[in-house]
mmCIF file of C-alpha atoms and ligand atoms in Angstrom:
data_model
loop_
_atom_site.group_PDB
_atom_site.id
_atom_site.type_symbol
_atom_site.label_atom_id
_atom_site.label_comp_id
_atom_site.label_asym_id
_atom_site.label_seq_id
_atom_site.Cartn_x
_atom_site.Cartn_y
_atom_site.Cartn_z
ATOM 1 C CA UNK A 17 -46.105 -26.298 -111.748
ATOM 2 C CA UNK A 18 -44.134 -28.815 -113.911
ATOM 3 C CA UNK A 19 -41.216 -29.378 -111.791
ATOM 4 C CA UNK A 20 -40.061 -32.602 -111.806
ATOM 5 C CA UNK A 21 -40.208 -34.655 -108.052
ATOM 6 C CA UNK A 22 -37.757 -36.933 -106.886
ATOM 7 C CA UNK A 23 -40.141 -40.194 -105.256
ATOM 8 C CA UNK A 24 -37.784 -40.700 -102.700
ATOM 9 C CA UNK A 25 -39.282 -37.253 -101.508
ATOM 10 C CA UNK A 26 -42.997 -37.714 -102.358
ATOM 11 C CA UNK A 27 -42.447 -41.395 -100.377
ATOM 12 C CA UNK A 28 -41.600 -39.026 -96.894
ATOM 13 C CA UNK A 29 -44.431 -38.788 -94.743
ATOM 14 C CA UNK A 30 -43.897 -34.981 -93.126
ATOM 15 C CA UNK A 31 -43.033 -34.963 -89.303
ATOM 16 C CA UNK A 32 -46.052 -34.236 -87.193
ATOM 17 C CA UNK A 33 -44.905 -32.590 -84.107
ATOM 18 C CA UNK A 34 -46.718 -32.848 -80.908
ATOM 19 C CA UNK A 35 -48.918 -29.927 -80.711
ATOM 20 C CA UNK A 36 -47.651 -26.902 -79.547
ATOM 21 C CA UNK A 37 -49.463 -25.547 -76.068
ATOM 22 C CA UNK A 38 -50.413 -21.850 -77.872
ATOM 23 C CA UNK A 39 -51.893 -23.529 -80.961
ATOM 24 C CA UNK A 40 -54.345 -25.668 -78.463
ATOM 25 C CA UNK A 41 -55.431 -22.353 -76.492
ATOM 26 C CA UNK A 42 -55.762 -20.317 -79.377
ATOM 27 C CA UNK A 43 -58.421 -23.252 -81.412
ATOM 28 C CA UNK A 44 -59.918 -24.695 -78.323
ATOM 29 C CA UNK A 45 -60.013 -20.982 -76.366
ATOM 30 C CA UNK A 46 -58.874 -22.252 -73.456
ATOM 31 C CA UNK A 47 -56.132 -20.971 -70.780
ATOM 32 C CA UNK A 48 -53.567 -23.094 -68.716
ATOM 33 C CA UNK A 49 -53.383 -26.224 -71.003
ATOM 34 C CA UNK A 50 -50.203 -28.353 -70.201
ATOM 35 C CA UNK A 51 -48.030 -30.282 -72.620
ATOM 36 C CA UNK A 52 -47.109 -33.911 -71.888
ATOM 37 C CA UNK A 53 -46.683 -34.863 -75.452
ATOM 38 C CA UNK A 54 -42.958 -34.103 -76.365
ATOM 39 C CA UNK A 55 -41.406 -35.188 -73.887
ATOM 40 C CA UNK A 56 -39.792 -32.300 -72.841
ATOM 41 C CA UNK A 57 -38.601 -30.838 -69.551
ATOM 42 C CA UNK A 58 -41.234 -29.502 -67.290
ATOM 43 C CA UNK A 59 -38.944 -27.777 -65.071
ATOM 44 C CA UNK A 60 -37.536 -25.396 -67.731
ATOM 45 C CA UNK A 61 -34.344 -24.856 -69.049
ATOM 46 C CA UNK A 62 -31.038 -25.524 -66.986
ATOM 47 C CA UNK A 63 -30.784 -21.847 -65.358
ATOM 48 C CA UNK A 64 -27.183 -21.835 -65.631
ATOM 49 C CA UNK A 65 -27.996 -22.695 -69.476
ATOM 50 C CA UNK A 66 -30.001 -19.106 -69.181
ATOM 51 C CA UNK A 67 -27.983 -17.084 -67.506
ATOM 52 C CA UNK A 68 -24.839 -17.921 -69.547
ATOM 53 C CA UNK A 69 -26.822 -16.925 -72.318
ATOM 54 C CA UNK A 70 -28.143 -13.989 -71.309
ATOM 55 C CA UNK A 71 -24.970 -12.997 -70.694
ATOM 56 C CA UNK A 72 -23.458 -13.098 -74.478
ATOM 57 C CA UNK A 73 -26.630 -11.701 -76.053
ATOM 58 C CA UNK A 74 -24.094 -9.164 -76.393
ATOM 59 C CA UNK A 75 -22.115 -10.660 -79.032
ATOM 60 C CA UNK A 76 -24.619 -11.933 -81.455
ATOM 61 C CA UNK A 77 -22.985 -9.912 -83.803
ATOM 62 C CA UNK A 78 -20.383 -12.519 -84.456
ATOM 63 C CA UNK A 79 -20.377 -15.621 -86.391
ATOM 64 C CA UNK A 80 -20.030 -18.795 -84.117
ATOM 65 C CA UNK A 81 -17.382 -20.596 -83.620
ATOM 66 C CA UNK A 82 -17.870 -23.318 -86.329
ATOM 67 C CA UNK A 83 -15.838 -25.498 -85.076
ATOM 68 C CA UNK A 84 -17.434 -25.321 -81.212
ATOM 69 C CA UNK A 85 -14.010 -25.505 -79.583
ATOM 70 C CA UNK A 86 -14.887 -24.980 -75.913
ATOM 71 C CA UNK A 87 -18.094 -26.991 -76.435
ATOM 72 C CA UNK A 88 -16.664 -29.967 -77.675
ATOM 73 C CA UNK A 89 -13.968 -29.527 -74.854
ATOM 74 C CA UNK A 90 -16.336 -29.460 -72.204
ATOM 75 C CA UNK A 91 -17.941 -32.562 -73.449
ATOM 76 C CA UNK A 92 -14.680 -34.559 -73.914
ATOM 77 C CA UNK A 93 -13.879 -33.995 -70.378
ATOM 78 C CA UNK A 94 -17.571 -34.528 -69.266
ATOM 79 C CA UNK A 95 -17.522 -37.918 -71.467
ATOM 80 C CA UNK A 96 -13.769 -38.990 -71.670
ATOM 81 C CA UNK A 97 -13.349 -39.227 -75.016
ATOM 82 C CA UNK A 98 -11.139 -37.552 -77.569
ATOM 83 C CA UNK A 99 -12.192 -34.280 -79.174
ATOM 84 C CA UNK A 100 -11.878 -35.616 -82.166
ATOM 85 C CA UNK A 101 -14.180 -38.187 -81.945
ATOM 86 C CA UNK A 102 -17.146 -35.417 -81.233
ATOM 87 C CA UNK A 103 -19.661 -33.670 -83.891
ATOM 88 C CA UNK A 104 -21.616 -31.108 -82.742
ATOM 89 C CA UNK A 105 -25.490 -31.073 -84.331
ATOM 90 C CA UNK A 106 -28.413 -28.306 -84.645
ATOM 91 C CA UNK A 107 -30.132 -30.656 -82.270
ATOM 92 C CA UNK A 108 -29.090 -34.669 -82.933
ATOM 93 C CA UNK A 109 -31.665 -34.526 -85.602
ATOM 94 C CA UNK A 110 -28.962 -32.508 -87.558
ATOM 95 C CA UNK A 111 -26.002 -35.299 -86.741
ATOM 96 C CA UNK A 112 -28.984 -38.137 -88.349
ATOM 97 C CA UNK A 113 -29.273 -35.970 -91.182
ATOM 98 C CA UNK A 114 -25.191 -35.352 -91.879
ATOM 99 C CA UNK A 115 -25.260 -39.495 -91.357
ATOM 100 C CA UNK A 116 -27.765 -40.079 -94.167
ATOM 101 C CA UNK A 117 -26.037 -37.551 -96.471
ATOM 102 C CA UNK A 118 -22.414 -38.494 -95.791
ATOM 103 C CA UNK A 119 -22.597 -41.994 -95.570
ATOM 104 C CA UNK A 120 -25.789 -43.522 -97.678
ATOM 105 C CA UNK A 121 -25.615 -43.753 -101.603
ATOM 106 C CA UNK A 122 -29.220 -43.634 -103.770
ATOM 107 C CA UNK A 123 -30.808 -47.619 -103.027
ATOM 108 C CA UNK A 124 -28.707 -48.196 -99.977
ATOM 109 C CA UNK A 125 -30.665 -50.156 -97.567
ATOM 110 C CA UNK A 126 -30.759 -49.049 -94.077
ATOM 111 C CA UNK A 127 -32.422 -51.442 -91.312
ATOM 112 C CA UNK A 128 -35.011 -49.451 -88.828
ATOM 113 C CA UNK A 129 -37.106 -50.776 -85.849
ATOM 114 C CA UNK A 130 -40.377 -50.138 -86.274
ATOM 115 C CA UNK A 131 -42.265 -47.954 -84.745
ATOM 116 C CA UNK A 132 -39.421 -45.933 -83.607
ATOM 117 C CA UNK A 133 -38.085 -42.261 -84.182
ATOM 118 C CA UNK A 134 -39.791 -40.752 -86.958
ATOM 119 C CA UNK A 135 -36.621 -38.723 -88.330
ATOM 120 C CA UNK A 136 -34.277 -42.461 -89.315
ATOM 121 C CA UNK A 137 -37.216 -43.332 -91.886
ATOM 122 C CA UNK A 138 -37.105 -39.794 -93.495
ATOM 123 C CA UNK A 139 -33.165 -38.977 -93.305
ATOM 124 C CA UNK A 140 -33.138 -42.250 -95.260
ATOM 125 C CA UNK A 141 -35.508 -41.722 -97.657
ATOM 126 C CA UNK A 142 -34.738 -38.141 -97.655
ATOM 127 C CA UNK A 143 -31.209 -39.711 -99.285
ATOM 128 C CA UNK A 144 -33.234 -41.969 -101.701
ATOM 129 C CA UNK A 145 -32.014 -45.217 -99.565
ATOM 130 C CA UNK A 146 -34.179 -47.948 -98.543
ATOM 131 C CA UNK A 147 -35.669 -48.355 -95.256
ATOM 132 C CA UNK A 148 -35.976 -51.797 -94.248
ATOM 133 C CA UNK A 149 -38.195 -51.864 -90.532
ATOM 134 C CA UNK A 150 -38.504 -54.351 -88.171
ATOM 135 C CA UNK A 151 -40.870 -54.541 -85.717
ATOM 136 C CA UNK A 152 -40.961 -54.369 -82.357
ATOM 137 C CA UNK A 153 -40.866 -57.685 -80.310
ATOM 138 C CA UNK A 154 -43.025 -56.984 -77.229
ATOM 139 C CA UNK A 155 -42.019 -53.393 -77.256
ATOM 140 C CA UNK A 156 -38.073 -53.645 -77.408
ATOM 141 C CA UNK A 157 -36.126 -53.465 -80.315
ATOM 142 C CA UNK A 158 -35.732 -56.841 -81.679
ATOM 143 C CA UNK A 159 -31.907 -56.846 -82.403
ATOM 144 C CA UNK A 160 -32.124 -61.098 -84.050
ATOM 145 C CA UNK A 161 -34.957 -59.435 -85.891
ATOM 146 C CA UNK A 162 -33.074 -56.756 -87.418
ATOM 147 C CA UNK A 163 -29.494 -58.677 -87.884
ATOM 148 C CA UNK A 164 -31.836 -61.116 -90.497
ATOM 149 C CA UNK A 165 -32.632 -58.148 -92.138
ATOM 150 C CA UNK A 166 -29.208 -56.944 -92.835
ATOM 151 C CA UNK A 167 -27.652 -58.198 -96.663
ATOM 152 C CA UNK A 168 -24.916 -57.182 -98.635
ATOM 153 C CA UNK A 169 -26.765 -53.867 -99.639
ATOM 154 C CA UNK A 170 -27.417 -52.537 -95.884
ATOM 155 C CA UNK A 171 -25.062 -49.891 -95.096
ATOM 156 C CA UNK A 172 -26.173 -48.625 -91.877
ATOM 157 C CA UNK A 173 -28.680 -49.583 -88.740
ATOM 158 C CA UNK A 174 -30.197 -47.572 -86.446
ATOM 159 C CA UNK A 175 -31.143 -48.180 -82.915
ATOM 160 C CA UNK A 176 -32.662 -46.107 -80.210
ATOM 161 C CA UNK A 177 -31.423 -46.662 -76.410
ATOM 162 C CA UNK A 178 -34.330 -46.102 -74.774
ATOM 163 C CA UNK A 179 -36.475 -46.629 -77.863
ATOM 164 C CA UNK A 180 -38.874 -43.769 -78.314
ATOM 165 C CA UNK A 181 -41.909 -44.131 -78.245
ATOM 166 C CA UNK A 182 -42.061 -47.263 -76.325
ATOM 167 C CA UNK A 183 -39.659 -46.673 -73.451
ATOM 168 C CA UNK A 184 -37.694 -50.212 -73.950
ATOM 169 C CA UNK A 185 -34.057 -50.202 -73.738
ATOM 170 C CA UNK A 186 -30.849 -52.400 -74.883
ATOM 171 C CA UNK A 187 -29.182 -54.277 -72.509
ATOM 172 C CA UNK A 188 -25.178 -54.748 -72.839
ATOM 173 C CA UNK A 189 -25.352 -58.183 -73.370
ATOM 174 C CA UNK A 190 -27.573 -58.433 -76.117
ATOM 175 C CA UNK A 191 -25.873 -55.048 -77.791
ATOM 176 C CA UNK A 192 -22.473 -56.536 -77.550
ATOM 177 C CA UNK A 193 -23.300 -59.781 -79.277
ATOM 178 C CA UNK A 194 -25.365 -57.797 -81.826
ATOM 179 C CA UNK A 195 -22.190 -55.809 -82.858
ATOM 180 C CA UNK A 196 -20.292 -58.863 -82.615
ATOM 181 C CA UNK A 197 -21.924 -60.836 -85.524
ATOM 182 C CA UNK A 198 -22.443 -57.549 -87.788
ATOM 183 C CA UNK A 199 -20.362 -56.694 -90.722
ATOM 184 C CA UNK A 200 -17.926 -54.322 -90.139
ATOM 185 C CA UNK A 201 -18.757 -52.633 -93.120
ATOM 186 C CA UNK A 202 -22.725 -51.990 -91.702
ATOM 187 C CA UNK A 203 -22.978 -48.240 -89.823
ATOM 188 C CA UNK A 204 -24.222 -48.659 -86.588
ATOM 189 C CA UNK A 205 -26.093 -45.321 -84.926
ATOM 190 C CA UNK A 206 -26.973 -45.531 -81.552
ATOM 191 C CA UNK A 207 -29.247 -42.350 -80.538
ATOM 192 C CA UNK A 208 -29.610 -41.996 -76.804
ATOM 193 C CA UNK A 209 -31.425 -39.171 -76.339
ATOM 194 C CA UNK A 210 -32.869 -40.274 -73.395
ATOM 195 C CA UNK A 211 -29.889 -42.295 -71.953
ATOM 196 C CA UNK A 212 -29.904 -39.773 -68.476
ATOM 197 C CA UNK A 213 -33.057 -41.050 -67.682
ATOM 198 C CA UNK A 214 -32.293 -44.792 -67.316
ATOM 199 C CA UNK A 215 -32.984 -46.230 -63.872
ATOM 200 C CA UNK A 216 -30.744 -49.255 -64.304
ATOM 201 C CA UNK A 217 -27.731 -47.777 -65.514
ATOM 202 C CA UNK A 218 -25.342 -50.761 -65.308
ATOM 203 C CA UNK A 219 -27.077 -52.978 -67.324
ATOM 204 C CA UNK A 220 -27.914 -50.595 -70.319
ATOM 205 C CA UNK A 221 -25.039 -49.856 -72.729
ATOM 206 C CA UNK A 222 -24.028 -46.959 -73.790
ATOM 207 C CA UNK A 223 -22.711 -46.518 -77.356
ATOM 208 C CA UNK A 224 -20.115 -44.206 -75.993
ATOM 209 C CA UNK A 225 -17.974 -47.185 -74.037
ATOM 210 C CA UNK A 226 -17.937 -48.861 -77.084
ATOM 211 C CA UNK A 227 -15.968 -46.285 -79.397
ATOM 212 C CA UNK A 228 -13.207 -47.457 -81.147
ATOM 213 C CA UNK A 229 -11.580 -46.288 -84.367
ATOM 214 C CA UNK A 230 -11.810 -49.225 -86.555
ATOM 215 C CA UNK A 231 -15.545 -49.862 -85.827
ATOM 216 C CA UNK A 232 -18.341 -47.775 -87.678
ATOM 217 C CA UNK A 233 -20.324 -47.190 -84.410
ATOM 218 C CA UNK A 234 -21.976 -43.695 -83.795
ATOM 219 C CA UNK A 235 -23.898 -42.575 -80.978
ATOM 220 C CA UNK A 236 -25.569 -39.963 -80.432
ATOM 221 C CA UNK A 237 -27.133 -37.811 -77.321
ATOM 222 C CA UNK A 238 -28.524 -34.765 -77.347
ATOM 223 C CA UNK A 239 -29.420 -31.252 -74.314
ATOM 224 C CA UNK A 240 -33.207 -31.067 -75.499
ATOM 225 C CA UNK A 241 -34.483 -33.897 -72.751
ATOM 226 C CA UNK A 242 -32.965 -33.964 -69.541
ATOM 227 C CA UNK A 243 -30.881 -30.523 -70.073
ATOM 228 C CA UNK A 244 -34.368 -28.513 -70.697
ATOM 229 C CA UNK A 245 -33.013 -27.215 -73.908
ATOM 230 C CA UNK A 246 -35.313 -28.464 -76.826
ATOM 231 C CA UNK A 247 -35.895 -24.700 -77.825
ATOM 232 C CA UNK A 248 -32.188 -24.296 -78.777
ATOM 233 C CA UNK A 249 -31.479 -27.195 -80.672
ATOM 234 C CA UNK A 250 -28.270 -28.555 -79.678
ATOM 235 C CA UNK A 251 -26.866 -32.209 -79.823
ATOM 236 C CA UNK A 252 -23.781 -33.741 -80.532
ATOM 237 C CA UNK A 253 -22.292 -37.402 -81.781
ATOM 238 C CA UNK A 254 -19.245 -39.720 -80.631
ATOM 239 C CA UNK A 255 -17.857 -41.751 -83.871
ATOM 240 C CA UNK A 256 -14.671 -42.380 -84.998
ATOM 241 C CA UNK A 257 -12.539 -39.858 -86.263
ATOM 242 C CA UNK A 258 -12.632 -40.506 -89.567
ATOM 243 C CA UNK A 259 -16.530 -40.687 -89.720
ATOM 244 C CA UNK A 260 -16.622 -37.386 -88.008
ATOM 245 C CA UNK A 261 -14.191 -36.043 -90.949
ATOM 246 C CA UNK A 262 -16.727 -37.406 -93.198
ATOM 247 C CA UNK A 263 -19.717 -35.358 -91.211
ATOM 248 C CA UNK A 264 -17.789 -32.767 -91.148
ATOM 249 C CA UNK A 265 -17.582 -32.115 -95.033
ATOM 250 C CA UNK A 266 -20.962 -32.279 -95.332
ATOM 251 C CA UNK A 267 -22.082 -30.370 -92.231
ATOM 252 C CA UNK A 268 -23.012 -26.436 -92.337
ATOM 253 C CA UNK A 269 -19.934 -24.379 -91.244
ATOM 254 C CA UNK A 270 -22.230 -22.827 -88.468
ATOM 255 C CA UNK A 271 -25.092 -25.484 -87.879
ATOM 256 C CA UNK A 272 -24.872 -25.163 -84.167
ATOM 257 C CA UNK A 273 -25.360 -21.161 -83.037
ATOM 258 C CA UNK A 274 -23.276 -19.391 -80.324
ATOM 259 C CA UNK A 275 -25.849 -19.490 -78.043
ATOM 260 C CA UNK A 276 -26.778 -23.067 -78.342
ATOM 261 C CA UNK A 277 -22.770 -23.306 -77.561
ATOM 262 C CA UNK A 278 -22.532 -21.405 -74.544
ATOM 263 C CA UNK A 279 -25.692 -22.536 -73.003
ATOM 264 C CA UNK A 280 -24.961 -26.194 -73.860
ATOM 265 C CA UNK A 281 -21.710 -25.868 -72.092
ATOM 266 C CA UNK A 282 -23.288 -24.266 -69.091
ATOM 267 C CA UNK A 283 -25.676 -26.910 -68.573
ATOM 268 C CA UNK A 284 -22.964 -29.650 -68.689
ATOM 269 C CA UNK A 285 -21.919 -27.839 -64.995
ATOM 270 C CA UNK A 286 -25.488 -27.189 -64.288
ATOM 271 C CA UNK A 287 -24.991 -30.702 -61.646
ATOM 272 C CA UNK A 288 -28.529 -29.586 -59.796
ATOM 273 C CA UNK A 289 -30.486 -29.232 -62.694
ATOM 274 C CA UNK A 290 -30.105 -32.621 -63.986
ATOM 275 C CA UNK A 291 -30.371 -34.303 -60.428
ATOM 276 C CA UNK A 292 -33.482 -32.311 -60.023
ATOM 277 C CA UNK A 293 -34.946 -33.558 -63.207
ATOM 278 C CA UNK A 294 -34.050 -37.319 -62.619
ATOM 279 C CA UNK A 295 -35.948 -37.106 -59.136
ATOM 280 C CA UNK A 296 -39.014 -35.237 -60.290
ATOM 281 C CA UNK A 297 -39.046 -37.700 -63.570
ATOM 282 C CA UNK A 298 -38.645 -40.874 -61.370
ATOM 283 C CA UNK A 299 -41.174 -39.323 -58.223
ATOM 284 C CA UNK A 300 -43.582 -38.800 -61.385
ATOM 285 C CA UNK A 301 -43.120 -41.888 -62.888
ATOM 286 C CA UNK A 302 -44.512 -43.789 -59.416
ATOM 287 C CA UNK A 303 -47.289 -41.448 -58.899
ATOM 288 C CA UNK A 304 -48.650 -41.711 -62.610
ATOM 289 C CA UNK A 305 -47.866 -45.983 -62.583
ATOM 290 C CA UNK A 306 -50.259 -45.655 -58.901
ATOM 291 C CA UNK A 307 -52.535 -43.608 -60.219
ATOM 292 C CA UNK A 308 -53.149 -45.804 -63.407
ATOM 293 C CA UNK A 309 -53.081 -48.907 -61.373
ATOM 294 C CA UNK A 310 -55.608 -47.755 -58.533
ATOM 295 C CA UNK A 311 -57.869 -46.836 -61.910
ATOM 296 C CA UNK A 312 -57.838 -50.355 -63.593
ATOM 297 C CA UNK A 313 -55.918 -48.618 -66.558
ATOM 298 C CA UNK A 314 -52.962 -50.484 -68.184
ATOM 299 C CA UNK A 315 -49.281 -48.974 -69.379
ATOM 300 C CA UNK A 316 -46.214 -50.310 -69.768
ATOM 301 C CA UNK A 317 -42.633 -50.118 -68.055
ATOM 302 C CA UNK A 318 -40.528 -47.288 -69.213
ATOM 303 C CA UNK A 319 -36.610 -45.953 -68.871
ATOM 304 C CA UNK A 320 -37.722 -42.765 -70.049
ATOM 305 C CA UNK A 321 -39.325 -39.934 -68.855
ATOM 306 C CA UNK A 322 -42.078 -41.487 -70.855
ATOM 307 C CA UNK A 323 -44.427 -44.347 -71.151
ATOM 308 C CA UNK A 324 -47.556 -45.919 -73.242
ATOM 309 C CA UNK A 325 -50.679 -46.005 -71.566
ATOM 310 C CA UNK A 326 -53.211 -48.414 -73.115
ATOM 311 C CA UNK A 327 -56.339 -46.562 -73.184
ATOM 312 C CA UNK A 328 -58.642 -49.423 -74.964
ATOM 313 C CA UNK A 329 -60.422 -46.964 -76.743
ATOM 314 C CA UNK A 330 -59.512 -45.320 -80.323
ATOM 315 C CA UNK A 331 -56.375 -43.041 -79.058
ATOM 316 C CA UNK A 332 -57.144 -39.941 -81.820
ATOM 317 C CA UNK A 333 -60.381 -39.920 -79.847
ATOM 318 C CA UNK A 334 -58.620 -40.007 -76.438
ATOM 319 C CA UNK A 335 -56.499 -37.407 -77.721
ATOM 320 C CA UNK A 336 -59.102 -34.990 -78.161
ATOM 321 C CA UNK A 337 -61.273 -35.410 -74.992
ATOM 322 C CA UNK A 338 -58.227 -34.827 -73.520
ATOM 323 C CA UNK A 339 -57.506 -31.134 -75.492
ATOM 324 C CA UNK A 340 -60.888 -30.435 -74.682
ATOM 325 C CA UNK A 341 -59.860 -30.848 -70.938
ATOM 326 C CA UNK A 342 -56.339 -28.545 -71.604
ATOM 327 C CA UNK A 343 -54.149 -31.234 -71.653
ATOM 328 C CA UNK A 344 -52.028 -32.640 -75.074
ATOM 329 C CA UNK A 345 -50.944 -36.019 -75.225
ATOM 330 C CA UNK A 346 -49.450 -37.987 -77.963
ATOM 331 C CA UNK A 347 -51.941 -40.636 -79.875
ATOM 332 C CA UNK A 348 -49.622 -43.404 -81.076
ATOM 333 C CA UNK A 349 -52.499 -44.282 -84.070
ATOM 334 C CA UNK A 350 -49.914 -43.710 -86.554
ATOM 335 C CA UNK A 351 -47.130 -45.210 -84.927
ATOM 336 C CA UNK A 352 -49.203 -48.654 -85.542
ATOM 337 C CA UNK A 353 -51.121 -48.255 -81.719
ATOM 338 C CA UNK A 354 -54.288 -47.309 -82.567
ATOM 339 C CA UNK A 355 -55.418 -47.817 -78.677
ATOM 340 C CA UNK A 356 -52.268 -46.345 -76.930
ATOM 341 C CA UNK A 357 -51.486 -42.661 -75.770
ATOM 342 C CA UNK A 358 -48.034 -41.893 -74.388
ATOM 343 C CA UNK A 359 -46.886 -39.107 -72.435
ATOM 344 C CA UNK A 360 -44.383 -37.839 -70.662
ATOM 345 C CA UNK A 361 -44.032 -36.847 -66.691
ATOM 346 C CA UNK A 362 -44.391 -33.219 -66.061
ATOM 347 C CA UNK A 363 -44.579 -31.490 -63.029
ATOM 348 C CA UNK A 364 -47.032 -33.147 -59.939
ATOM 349 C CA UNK A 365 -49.601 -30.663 -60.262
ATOM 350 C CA UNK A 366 -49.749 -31.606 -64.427
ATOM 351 C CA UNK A 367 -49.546 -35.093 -63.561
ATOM 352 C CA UNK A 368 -52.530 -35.158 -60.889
ATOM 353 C CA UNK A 369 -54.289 -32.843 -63.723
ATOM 354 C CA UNK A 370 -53.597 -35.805 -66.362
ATOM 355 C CA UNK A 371 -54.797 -38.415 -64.282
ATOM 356 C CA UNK A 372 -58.003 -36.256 -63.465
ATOM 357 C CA UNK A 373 -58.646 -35.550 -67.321
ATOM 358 C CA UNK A 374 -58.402 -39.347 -67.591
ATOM 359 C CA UNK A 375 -60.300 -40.297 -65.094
ATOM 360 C CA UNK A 376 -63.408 -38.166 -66.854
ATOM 361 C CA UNK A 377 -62.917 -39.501 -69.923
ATOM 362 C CA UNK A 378 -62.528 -43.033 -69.598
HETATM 363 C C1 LIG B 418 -36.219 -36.009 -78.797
HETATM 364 C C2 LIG B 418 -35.435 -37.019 -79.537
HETATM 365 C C3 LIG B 418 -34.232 -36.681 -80.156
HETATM 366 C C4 LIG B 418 -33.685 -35.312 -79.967
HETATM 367 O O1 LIG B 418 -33.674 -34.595 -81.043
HETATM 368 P P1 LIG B 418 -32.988 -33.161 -81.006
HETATM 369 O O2 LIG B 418 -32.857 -32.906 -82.454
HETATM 370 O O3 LIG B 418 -31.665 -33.322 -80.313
HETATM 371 O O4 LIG B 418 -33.913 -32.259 -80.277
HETATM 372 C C5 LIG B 418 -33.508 -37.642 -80.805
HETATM 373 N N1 LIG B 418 -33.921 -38.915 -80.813
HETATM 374 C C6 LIG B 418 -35.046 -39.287 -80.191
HETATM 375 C C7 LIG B 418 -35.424 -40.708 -80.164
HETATM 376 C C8 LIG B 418 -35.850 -38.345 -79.570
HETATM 377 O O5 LIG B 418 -37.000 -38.714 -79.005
#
């Protein structure tokens, strides 16, 4: 083929998912594997997410409603904050993308932690700007780190509260005077997909208390982590209203399916489900830290419903003992740990059979 490439694209490194539980069963031939490598929600999907659906399989006929009026409704009561100030995404890997495409012009710069969520580095790229990282100090973002790194050419930073894949979060403090001494002509996108799982809630910041219409500040959350809802890719952002005017030029009349809608909204009432997931998240959390410490193995602190574990040995290798044993975990080699694993709680009986896989291998 002679088609011409754009490098920005060649420059993407393709997304490797955590691997999915049927593909290890079906090359390894073996039954009753668990997952603790996307940090997704053992307990299923919100059941009032399930039946709601189930209940307008009927009308798949229709289109959508592209505009997800009840939706974004619910969430403005749920939230307290104007309808107008919400974008609904196929997932909030959608609302990144609308970001990169609405807002960044070819050799913007754009001012990443490093390592971090893999999608910031290729939304950017993917819109031929610049990604600037900055690494990780002990773990947490390192916000004087990343306000050196912002010139005249940055036009937007990202920043994940709690940072995936190291657990770490913001505190208010140090977020407020970080927005404080940043040009208000710099994008700031807070993604918070994990923000329900945050044991000390009142000194974390959320993005959300922050919104105000003359400062660019976007943040996003998303149902696929503590909602159960990964599968149906739904998320949504809180900006100003005129960045979500911009978004919503650029963003696909029906990006976010009727389903996805009505089961979105369901779990917002779905008050059980999430309490159910914070305890079994936080009881698993203690066991696994016990466990690890009554082996002699070290991890880090986490606000997640994840956490690095620092296995000492090559992590690819550690990876695949442990497929060999049925269970998938996530080797952070490429992320720039070449001796960490990290994975998420699941349910007790997948977190005693973690902690027994481990305990063979290492
Ligand atoms: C899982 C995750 C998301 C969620 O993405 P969706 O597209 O909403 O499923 C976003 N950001 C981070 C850091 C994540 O780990």
């Amino acid at each position: 083929m002679k088609i011409s490439i754009p490098e920005n694209i060649l420059s993407i490194k393709p997304y490797k998912p955590g691997k999915p539980l049927e593909e290890l069963e079906r090359e390894y031939g073996i039954a009753k594997s668990i997952k603790l490598a996307s940090n997704e929600n053992p307990l299923g999907p919100s059941p009032m997410a399930v039946k709601a659906m189930q209940e307008a399989l009927g009308k798949l006929n229709r289109y959508p409603d592209g505009s997800g009026f009840d939706l974004i409704r619910k969430l403005s009561q749920h939230l307290k904050v104007p309808p107008k100030n919400i974008v609904l995404g196929n997932g909030s890997d959608d609302i990144i993308g609308m970001l990169t495409l609405a807002l960044l012009r070819p050799g913007d710069e754009v001012v990443l932690p490093q390592p971090s969520f893999l999608m910031y580095d290729i939304m950017v790229r993917s819109a031929a700007a610049i990604p600037v990282t900055v690494p990780l100090s002990s773990l947490s973002i390192d916000l004087k780190g990343m306000q050196a790194e912002i010139t005249s050419r940055t036009r937007m930073v990202f920043l994940c509260n709690p940072n995936n894949p190291t657990g770490t979060v913001i505190f208010k403090k140090d977020f407020e005077n970080f927005m404080a001494g940043l040009s208000p002509e710099v994008v700031v996108v807070v993604d918070e997909a994990y923000f329900e799982f945050i044991r000390d809630q009142e000194k974390c910041a959320s993005g959300i208390e922050y919104l105000d219409e003359d400062k660019p500040l976007v943040t996003l959350r998303t149902f696929s982590k503590a909602y159960g809802l990964a599968g149906l890719r739904i998320g949504y952002g809180i900006m100003p209203e005129k960045i979500a005017g911009l978004l919503n030029r650029v963003r696909q009349p029906f990006n976010t399916s009727s389903l996805a809608q009505i089961g979105a909204k369901a779990a917002l009432d779905d008050k059980a489900f999430l309490k159910k997931t914070l305890e079994i998240t936080h009881k698993g959390l203690d066991y696994l830290h016990a466990a690890l410490d009554r082996l002699g193995i070290k991890y880090f602190p986490t606000q997640t419903n994840f956490f690095l574990i620092d296995v000492e040995k090559d992590a690819d290798e550690i990876f695949e003992s442990m497929l060999r044993h049925g269970v998938i975990v996530r080797s952070m080699k490429s992320y720039g740990y070449p001796q960490y694993i990290r994975i998420n709680v699941g349910l007790a009986e997948e977190n005693a059979r973690f902690i027994e896989a481990l305990e063979k291998i290492i």
